[in-house]
PDB file of C-alpha atoms in Angstrom:
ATOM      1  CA  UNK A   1      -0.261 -10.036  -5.720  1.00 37.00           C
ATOM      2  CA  UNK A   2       0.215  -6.831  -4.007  1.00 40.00           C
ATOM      3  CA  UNK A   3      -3.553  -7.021  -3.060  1.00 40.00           C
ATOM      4  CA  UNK A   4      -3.416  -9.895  -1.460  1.00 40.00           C
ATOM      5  CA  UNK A   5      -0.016  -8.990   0.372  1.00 40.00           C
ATOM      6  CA  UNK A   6      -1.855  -5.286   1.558  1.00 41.00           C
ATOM      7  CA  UNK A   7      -4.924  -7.793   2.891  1.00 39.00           C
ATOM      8  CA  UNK A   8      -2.769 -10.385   4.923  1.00 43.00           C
ATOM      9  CA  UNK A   9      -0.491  -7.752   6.226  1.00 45.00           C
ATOM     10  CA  UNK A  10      -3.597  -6.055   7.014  1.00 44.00           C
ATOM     11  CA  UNK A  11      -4.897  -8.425   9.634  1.00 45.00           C
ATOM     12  CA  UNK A  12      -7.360 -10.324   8.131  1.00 43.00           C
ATOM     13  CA  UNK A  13      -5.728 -13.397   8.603  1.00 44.00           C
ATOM     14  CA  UNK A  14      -4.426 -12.556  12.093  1.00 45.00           C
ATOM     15  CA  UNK A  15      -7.353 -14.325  13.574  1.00 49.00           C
ATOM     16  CA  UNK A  16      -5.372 -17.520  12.273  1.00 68.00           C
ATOM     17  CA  UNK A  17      -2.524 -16.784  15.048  1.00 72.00           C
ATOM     18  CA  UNK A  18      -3.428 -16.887  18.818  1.00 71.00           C
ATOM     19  CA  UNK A  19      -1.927 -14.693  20.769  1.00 68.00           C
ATOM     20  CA  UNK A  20      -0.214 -16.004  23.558  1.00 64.00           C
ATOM     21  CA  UNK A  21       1.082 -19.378  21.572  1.00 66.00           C
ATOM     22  CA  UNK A  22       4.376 -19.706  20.268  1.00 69.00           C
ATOM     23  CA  UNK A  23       2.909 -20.770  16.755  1.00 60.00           C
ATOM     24  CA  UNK A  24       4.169 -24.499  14.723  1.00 69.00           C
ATOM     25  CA  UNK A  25       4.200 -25.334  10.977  1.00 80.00           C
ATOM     26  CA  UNK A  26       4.478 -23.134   8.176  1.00 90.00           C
ATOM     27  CA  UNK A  27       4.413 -19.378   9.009  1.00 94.00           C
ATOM     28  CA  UNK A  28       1.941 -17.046   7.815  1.00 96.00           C
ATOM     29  CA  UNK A  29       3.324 -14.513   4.991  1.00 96.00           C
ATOM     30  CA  UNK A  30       3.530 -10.691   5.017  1.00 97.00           C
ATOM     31  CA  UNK A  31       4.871  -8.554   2.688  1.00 98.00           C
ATOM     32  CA  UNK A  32       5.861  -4.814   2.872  1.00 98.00           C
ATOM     33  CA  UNK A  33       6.695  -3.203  -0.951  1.00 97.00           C
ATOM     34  CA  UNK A  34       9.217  -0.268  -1.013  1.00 97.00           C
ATOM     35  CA  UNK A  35       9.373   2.134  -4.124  1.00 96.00           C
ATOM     36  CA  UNK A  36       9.235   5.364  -4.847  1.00 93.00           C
ATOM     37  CA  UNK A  37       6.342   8.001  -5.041  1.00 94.00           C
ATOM     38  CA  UNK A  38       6.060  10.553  -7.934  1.00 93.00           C
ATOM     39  CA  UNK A  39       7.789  13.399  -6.180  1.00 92.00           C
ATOM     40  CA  UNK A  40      10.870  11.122  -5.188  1.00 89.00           C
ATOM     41  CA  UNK A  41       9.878  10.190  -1.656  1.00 92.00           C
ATOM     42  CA  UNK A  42      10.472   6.428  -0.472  1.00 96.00           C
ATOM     43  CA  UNK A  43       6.659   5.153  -0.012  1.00 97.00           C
ATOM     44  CA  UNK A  44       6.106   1.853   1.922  1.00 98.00           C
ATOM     45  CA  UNK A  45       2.605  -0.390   1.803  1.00 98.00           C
ATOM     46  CA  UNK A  46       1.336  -1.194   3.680  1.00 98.00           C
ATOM     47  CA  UNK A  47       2.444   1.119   6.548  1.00 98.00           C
ATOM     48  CA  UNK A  48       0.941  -0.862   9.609  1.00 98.00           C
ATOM     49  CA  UNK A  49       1.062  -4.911  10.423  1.00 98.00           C
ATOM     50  CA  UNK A  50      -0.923  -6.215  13.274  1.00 98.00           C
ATOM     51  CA  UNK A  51       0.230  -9.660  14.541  1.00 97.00           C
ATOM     52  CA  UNK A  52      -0.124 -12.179  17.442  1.00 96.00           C
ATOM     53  CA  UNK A  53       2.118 -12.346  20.463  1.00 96.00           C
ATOM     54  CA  UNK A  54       3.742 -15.394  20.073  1.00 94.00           C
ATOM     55  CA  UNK A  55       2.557 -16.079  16.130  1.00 95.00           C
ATOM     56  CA  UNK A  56       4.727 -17.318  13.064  1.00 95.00           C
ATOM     57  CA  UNK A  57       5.535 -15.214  10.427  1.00 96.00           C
ATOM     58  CA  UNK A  58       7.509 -14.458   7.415  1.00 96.00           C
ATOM     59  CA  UNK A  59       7.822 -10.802   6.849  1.00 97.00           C
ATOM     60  CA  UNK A  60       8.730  -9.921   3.531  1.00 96.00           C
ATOM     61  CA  UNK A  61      10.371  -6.750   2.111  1.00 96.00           C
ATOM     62  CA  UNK A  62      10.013  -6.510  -1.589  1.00 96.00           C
ATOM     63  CA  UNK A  63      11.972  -3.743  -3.666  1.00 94.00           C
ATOM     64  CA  UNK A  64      10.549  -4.425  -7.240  1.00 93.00           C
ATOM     65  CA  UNK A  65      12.267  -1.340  -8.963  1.00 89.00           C
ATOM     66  CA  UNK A  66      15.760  -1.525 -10.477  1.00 88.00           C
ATOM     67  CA  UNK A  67      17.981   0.238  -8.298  1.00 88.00           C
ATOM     68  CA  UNK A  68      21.903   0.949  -7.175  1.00 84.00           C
ATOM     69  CA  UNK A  69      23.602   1.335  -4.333  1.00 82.00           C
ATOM     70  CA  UNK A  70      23.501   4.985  -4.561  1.00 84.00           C
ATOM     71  CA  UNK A  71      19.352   5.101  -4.896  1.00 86.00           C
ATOM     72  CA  UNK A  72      18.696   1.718  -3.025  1.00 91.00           C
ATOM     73  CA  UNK A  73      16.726   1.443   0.255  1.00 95.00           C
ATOM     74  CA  UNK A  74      17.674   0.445   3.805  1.00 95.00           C
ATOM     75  CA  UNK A  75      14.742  -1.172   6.185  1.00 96.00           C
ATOM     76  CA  UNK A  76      15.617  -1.048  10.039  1.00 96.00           C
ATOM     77  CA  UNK A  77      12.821  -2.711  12.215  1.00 96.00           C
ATOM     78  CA  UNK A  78      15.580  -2.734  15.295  1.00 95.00           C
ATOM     79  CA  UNK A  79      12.679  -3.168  18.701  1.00 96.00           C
ATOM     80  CA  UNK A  80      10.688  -5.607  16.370  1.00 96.00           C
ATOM     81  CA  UNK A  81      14.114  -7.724  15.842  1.00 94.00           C
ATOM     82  CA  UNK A  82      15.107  -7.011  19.813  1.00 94.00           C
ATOM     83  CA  UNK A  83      11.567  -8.601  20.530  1.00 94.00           C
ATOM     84  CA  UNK A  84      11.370 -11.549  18.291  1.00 93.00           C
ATOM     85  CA  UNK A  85      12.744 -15.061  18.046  1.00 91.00           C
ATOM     86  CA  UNK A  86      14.714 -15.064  14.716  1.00 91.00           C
ATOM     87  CA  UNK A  87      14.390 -18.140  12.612  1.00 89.00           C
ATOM     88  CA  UNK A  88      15.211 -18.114   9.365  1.00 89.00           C
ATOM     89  CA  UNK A  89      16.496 -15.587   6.925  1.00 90.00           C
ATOM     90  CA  UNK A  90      16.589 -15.521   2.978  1.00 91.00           C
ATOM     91  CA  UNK A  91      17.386 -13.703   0.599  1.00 87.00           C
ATOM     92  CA  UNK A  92      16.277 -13.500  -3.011  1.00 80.00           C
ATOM     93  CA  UNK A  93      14.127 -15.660  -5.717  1.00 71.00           C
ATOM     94  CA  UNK A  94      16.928 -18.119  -4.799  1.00 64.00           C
ATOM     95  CA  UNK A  95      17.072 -20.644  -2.259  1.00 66.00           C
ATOM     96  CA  UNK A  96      19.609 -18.989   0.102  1.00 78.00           C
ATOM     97  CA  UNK A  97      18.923 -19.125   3.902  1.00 81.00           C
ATOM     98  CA  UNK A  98      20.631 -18.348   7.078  1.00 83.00           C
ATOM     99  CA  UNK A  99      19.077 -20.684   9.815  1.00 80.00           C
ATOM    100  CA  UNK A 100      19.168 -17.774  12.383  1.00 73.00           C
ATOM    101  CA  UNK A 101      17.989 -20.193  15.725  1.00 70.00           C
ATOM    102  CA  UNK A 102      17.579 -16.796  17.679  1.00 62.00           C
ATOM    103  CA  UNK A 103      20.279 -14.439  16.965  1.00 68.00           C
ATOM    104  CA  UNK A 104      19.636 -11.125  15.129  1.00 72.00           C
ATOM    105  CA  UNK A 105      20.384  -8.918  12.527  1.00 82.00           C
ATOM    106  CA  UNK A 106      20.229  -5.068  11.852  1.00 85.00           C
ATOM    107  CA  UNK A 107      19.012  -4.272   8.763  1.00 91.00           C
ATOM    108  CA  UNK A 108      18.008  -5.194   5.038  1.00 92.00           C
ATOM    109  CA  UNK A 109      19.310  -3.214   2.348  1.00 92.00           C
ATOM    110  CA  UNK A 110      17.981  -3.357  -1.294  1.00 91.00           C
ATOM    111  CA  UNK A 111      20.311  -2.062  -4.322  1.00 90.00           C
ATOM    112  CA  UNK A 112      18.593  -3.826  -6.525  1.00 90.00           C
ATOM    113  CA  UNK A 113      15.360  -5.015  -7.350  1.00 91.00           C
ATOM    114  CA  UNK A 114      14.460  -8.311  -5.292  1.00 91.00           C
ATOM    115  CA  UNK A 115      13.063  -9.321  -1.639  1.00 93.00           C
ATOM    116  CA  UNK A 116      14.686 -10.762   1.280  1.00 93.00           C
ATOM    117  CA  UNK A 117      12.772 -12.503   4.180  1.00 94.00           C
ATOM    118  CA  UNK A 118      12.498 -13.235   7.480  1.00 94.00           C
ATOM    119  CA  UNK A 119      10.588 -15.723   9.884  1.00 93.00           C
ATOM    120  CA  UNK A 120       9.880 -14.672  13.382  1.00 94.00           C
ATOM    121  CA  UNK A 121       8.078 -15.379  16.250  1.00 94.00           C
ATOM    122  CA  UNK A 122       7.415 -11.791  18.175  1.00 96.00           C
ATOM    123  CA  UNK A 123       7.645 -12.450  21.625  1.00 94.00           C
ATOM    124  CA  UNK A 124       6.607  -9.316  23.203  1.00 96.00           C
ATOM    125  CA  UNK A 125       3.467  -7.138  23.086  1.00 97.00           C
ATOM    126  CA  UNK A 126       4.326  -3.622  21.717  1.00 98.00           C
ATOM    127  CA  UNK A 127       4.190  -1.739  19.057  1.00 98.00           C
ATOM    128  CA  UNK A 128       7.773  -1.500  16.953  1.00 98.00           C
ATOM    129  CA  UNK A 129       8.752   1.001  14.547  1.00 98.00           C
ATOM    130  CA  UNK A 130       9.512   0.207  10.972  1.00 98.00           C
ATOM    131  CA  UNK A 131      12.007   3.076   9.174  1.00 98.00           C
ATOM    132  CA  UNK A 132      13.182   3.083   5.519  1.00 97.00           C
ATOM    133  CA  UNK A 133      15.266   5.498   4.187  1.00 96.00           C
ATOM    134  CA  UNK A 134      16.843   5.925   0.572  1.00 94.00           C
ATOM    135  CA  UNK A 135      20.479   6.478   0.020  1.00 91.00           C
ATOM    136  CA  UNK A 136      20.238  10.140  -0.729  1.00 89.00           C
ATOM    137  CA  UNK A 137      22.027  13.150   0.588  1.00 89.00           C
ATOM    138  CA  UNK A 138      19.829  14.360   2.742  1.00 91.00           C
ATOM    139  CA  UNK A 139      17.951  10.557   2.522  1.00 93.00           C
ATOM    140  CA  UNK A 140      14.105  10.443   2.498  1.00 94.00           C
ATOM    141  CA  UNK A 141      12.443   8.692   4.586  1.00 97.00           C
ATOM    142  CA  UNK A 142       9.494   6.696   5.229  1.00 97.00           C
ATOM    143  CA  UNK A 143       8.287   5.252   8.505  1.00 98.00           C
ATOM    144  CA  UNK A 144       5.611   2.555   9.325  1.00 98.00           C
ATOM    145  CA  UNK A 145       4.939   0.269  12.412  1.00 98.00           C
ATOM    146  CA  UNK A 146       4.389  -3.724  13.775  1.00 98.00           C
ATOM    147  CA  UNK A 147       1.661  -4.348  16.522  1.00 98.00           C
ATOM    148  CA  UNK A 148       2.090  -7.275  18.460  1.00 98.00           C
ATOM    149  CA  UNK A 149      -0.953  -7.652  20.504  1.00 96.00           C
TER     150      UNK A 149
END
């Protein structure tokens, strides 16, 4: 699954969403998995999304290792969020959404293993930061980015 996730968060099915359009119907699925390298450091993949001004999408954070709120992770995309029309969010295998119709949230924090989603339209060209960072004292970090073109 994670293949597939690194190739449609990759771009190659970015052609599907024109730039420019305010995208209908289902949105297209991304996925960004957060765990932990070898040495301890929070690791991210895939580090880079490219999408269409305008598109529909459903970004996906997955945290598939158990964790706690002391070693969970916290996932700020704040410019992306600032730049995007907020539809839905949901959290979890379960059917839990918050119909969002444009306002905004901060952050998603996992301490535990699971996912939580959001769909967006971005509607500015830009490139936005993505920053996760563990709960450690100091906290590591890991930093990737959105392209809205």
């Amino acid at each position: 699954m994670l293949a597939l996730a690194c190739v449609t968060a990759s771009g190659a099915f970015a052609d599907a969403q024109e730039s420019g359009r305010v995208g209908a119907g289902a949105p297209e699925d991304i996925f960004m998995e957060i765990t932990r390298a070898e040495d301890g450091a929070v690791t991210i993949a895939p580090e880079e999304f490219t999408l269409a001004h305008g598109g529909y999408y459903r970004f996906n954070v997955v945290c598939p290792e158990a964790l706690t709120s002391e070693t969970g992770y916290h996932f700020e995309a704040t410019e992306l969020l600032e730049n995007a029309h907020i539809r839905v969010l949901s959290v979890g295998e379960v059917d839990i959404e918050f119909y969002m119709q444009g306002l905004t949230f901060r952050a998603i924090e996992c301490d535990d293993a699971g996912s939580a989603r959001f769909s967006f339209h971005p509607m500015r060209k830009g490139v936005y930061p993505i920053h996760v960072r563990d709960q450690a004292v100091p906290p590591t970090e890991a930093f990737g980015r959105v392209v809205v073109e």
